[in-house]
Structure formats: structure tokens, C-alpha cells
PDB file of C-alpha atoms in Angstrom:
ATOM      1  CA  UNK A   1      62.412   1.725 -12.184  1.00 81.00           C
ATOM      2  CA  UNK A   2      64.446  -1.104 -11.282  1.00 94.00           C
ATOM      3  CA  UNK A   3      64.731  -3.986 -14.345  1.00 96.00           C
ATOM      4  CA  UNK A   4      63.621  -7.488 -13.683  1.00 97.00           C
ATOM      5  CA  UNK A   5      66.731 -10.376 -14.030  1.00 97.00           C
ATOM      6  CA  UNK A   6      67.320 -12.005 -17.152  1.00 98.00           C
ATOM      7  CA  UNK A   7      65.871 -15.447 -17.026  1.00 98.00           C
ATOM      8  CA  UNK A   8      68.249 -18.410 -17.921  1.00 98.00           C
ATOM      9  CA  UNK A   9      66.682 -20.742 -20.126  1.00 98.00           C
ATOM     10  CA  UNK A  10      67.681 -24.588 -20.932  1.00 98.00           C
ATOM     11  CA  UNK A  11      66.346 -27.036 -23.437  1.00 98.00           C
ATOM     12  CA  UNK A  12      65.129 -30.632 -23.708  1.00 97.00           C
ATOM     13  CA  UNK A  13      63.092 -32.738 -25.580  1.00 96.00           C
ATOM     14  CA  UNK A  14      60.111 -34.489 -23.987  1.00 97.00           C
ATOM     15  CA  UNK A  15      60.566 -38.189 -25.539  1.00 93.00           C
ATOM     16  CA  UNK A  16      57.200 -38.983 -25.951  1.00 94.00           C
ATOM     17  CA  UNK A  17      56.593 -36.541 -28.878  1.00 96.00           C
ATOM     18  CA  UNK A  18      60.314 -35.324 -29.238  1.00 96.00           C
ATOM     19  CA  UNK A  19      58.904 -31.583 -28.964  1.00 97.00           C
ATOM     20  CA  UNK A  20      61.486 -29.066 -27.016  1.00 98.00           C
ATOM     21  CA  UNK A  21      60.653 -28.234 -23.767  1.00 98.00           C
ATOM     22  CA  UNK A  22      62.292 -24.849 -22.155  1.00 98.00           C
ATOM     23  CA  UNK A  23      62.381 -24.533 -18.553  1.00 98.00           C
ATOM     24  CA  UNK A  24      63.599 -21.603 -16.418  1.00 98.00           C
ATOM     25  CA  UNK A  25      64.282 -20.380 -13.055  1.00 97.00           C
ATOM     26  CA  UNK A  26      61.757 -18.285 -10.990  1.00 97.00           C
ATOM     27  CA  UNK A  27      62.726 -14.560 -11.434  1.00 98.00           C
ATOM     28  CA  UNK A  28      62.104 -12.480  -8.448  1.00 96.00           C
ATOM     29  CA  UNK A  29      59.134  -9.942  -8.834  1.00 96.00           C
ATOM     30  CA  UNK A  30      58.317 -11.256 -13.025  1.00 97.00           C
ATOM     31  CA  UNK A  31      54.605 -12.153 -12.822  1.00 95.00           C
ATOM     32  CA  UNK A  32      54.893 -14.047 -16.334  1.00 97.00           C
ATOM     33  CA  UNK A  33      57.275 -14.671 -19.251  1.00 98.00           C
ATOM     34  CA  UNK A  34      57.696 -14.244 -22.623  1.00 98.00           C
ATOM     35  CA  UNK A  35      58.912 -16.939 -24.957  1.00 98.00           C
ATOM     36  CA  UNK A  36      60.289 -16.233 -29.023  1.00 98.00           C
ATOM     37  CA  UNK A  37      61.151 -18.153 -31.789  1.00 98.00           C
ATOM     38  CA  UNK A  38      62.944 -17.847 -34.605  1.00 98.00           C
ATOM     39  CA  UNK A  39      64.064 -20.247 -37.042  1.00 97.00           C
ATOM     40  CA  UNK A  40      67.770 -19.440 -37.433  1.00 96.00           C
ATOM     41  CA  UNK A  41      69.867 -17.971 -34.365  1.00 94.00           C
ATOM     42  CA  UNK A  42      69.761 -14.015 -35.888  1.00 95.00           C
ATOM     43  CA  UNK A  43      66.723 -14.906 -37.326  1.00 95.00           C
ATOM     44  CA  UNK A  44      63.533 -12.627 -37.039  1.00 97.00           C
ATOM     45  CA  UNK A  45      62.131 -13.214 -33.012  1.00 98.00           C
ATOM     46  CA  UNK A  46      58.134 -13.887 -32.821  1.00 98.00           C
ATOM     47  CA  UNK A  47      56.043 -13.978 -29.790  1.00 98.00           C
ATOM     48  CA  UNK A  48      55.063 -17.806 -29.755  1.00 97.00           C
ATOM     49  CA  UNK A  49      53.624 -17.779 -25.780  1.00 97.00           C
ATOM     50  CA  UNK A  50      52.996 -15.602 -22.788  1.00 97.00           C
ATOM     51  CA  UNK A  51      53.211 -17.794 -19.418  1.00 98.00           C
ATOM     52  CA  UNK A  52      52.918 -17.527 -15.433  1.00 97.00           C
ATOM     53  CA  UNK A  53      54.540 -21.183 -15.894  1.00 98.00           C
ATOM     54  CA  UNK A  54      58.195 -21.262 -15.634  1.00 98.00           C
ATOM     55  CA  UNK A  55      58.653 -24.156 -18.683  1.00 98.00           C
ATOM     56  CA  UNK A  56      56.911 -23.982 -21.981  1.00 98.00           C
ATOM     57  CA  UNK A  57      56.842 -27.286 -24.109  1.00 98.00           C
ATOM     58  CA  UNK A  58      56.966 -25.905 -27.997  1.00 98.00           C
ATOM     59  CA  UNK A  59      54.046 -27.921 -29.350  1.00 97.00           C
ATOM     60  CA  UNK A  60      54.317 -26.671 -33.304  1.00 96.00           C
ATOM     61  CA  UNK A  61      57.885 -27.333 -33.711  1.00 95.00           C
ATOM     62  CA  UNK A  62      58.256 -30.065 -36.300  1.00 95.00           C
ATOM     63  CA  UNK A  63      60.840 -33.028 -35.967  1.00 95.00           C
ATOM     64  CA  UNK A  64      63.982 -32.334 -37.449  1.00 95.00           C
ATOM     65  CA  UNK A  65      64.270 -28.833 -37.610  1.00 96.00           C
ATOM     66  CA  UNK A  66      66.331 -26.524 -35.070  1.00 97.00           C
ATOM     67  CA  UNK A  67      64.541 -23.272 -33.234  1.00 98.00           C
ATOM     68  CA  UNK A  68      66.096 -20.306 -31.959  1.00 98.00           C
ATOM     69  CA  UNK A  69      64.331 -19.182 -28.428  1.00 98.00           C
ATOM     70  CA  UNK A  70      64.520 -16.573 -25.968  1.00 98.00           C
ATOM     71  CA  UNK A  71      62.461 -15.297 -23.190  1.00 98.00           C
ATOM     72  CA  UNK A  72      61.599 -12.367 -21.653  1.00 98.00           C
ATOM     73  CA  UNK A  73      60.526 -11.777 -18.066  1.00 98.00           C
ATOM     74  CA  UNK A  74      57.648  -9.357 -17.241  1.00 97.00           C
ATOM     75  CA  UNK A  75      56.451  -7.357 -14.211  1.00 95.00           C
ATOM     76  CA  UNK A  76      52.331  -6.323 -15.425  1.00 88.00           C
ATOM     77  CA  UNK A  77      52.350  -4.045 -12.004  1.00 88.00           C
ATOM     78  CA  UNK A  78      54.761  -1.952 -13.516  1.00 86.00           C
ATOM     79  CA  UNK A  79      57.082  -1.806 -10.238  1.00 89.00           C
ATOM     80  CA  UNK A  80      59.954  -3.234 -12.857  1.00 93.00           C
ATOM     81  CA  UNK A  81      60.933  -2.854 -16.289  1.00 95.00           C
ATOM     82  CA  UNK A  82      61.141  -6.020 -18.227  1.00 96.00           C
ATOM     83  CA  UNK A  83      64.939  -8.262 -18.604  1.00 97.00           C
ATOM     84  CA  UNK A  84      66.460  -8.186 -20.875  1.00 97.00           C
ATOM     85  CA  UNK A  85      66.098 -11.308 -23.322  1.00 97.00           C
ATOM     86  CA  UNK A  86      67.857 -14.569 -22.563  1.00 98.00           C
ATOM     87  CA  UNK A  87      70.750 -15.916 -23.885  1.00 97.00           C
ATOM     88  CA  UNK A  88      69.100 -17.627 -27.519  1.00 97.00           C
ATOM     89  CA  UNK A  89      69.239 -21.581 -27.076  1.00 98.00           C
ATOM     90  CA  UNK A  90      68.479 -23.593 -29.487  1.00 98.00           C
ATOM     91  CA  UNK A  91      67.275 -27.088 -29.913  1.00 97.00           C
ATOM     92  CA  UNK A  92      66.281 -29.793 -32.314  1.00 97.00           C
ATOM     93  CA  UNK A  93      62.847 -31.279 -32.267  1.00 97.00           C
ATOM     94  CA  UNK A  94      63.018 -35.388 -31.992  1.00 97.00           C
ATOM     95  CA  UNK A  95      60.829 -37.468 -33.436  1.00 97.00           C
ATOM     96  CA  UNK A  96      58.104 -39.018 -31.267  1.00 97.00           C
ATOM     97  CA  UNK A  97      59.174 -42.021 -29.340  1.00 96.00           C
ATOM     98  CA  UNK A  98      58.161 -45.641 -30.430  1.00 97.00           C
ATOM     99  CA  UNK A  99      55.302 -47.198 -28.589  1.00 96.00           C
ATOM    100  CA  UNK A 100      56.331 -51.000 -28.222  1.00 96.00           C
ATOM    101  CA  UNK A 101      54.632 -53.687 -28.036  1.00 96.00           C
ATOM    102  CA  UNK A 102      55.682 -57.705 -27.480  1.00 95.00           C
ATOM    103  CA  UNK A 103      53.574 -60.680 -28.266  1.00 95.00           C
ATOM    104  CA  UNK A 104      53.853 -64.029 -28.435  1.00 93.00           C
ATOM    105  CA  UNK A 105      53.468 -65.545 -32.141  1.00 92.00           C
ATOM    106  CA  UNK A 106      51.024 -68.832 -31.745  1.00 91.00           C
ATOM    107  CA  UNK A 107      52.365 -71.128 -33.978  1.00 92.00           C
ATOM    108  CA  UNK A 108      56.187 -70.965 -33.098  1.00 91.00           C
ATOM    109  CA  UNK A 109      56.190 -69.263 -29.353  1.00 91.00           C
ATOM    110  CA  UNK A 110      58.583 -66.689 -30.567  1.00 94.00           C
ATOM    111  CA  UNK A 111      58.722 -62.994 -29.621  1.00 95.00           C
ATOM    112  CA  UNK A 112      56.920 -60.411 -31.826  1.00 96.00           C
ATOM    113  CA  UNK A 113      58.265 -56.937 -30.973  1.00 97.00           C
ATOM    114  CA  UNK A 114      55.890 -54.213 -32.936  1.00 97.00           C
ATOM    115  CA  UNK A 115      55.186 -50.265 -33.207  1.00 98.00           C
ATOM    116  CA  UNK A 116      53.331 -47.255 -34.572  1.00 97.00           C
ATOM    117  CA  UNK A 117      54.976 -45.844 -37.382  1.00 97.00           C
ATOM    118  CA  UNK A 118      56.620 -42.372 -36.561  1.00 96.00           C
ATOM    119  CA  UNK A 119      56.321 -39.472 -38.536  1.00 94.00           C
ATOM    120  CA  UNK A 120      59.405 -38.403 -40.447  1.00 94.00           C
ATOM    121  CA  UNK A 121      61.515 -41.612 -39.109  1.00 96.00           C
ATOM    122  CA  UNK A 122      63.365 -43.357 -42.283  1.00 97.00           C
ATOM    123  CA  UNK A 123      63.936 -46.540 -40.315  1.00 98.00           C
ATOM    124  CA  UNK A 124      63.534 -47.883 -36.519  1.00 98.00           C
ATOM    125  CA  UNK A 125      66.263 -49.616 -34.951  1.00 98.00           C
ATOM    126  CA  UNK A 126      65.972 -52.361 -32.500  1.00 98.00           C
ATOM    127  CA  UNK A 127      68.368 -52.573 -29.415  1.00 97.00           C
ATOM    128  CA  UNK A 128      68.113 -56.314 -27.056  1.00 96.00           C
ATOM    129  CA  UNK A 129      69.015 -57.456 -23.592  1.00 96.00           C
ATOM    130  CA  UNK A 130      68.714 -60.565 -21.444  1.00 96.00           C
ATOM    131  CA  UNK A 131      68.898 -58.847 -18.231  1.00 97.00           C
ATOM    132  CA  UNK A 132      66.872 -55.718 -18.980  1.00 96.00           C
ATOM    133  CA  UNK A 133      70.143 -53.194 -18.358  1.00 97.00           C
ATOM    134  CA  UNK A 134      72.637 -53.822 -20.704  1.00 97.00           C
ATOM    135  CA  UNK A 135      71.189 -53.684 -24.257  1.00 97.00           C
ATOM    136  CA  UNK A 136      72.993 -53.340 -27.795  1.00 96.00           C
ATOM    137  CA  UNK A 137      71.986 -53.266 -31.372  1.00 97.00           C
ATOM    138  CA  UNK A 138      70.169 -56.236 -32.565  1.00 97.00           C
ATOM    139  CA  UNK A 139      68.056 -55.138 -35.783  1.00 97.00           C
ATOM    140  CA  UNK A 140      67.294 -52.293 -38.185  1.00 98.00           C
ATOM    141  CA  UNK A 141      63.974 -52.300 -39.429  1.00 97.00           C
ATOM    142  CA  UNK A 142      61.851 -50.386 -42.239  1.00 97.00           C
ATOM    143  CA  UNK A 143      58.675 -51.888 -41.429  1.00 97.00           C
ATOM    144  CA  UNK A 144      57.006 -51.422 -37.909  1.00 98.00           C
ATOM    145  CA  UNK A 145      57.611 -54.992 -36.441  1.00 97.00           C
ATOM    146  CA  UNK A 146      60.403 -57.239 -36.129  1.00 97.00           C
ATOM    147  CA  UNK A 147      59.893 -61.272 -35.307  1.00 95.00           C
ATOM    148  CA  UNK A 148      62.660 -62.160 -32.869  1.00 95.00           C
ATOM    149  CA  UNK A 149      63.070 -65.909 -35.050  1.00 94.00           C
ATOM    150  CA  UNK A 150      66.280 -66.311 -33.015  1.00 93.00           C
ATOM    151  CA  UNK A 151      65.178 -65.999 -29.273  1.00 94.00           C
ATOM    152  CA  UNK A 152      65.936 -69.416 -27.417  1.00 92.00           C
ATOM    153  CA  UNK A 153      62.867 -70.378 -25.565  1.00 89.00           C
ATOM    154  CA  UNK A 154      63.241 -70.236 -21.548  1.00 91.00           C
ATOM    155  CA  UNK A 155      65.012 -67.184 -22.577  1.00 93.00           C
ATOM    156  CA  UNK A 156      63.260 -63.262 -21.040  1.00 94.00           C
ATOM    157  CA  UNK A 157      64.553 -61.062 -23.172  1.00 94.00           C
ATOM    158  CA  UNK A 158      64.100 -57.011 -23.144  1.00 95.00           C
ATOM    159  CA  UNK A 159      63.416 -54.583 -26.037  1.00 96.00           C
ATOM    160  CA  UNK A 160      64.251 -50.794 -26.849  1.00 96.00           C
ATOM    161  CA  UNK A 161      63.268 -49.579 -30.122  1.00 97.00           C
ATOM    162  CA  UNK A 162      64.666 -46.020 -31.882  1.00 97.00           C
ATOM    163  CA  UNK A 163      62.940 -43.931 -35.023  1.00 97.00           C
ATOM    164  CA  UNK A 164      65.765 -42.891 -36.792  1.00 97.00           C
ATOM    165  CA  UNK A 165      65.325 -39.558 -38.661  1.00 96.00           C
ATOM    166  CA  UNK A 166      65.074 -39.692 -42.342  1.00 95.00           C
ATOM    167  CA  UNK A 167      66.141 -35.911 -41.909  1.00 93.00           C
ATOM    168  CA  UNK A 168      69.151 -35.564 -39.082  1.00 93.00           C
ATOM    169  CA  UNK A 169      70.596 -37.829 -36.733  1.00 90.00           C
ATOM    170  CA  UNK A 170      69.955 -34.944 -34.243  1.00 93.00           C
ATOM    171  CA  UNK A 171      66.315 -35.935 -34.271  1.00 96.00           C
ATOM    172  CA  UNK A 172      66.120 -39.547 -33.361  1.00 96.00           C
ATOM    173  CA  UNK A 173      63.810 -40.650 -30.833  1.00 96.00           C
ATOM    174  CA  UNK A 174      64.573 -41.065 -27.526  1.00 95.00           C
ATOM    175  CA  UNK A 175      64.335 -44.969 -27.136  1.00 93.00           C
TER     176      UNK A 175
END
């Protein structure tokens, strides 16, 4: 019995909920895959999902903390033995990315720049740009709105806003 390839795994984070994402390769004859966790790199392995898919998006991993994975692919005909595991990557879960909003305060016509509080975040910061591609720090804010007193009227200005972990600077949002 021949054995199936090893599959090789990366990581990401999907920014809208900062959970890690692993996506591999297509291995010839493997009819699904076998993902494990662990929570430090020699760590004990668990079974966390069996998949046909070839990514798996980690939905229980909490911002902050690091994971240990590797995967397994699997031939259920029994033609091939299973791979051997991956290579263990490893990846930090990121806090859920800031949903934004602007408005327009009534009585002074100045921008209001607001957003849902994120879990685990100890502060948000506030990045600003006038032409929408070059933006730099502007603000750092504990509360979940910021009123742009400042902006000149005539003026379009752009926003990006970033949950800063209170835990590690590895989990920050994507912006």
C-alpha cells in the first residue's frame, strides 16, 4: 500500500473575526483531511475537524492565544495509507475587526467616526487620510467613537480603525 503525500499547510487570519484559517493543497488520491490542535507546539494533538474541503477556518480559537495544527490526509477506499502529519504551524488568533461607521454631527458638521466594541481589545486606534491611500496615526481611543473636532470643512477625509489587544500585540485586528 502506497502512502498518501503529506499535505503542506499555511495559516492566516480571516480579519473579520481574526479566527485562523488553514488552507492546503489538493493531495492526489486523499478523499478528506484531518486537522489537530494543540495548544503548545509538543503539546498533546486532538482531532478538532474531518474535511473534503481543502481550508478549515478554526472557529473556537480565542483571540490572543497561539494554536499548534497539523493535518493529516486520508484515503477512506483504502487504496493508500494515510501521510504522514504536516509540518505543525502555528498561529495567533486576532481580534475581530472594527466595524466603522462615519456620521455627520448636526450641530457642528464635523465627522463622527464610531464602532462596536471588540472583545478582548484594550484600546482602538484610529489611522486618517485625505486621499484614501496614504493613512497614518491620528488617535488612540478607549471608548468606541472618536469626534474628528479638527477636520476642516470642504475637506473628504478617510478612516481605518485597529482593536489593539489588551493581551499581545500579535492579536490586533486587521484594520
Amino acid at each position: 500500500v502506497k502512502t498518501l503525500q503529506t499535505p503542506v499547510v499555511a495559516t492566516s487570519n480571516v480579519a473579520d473575526t481574526g479566527y485562523i484559517r488553514l488552507t492546503w493543497d489538493a493531495v492526489p488520491h486523499a478523499d478528506q483531511y484531518m486537522i489537530y490542535r494543540a495548544d503548545t507546539s509538543n503539546g498533546e494533538y486532538k482531532l478538532m475537524y474531518t474535511t473534503t474541503n481543502l481550508t478549515y477556518t478554526n472557529t473556537t480559537s480565542k483571540a490572543g492565544y497561539t494554536y499548534y495544527y497539523k493535518v493529516v490526509a486520508v484515503d477512506s477506499t483504502g487504496d493508500y495509507a494515510n501521510s504522514d502529519y504536516s509540518k505543525v504551524v502555528y498561529r495567533t488568533c486576532d481580534l475581530a475587526q472594527p466595524v466603522v461607521k462615519i456620521s455627520i454631527k448636526a450641530e457642528t458638521g464635523k465627522p463622527v467616526i464610531s464602532w462596536n466594541e471588540v472583545k478582548g481589545a484594550a484600546r482602538y486606534e484610529l489611522l486618517r487620510s485625505t486621499d484614501g491611500k496614504n493613512f497614518s496615526y491620528y488617535y488612540t481611543a478607549t471608548a468606541t467613537y472618536f469626534n474628528n473636532n479638527s477636520a476642516t470643512a470642504g475637506t473628504t477625509y478617510y478612516y481605518k480603525v485597529m482593536a489593539v489587544s489588551a493581551r499581545t500585540s500579535y492579536a490586533d485586528s486587521a484594520m
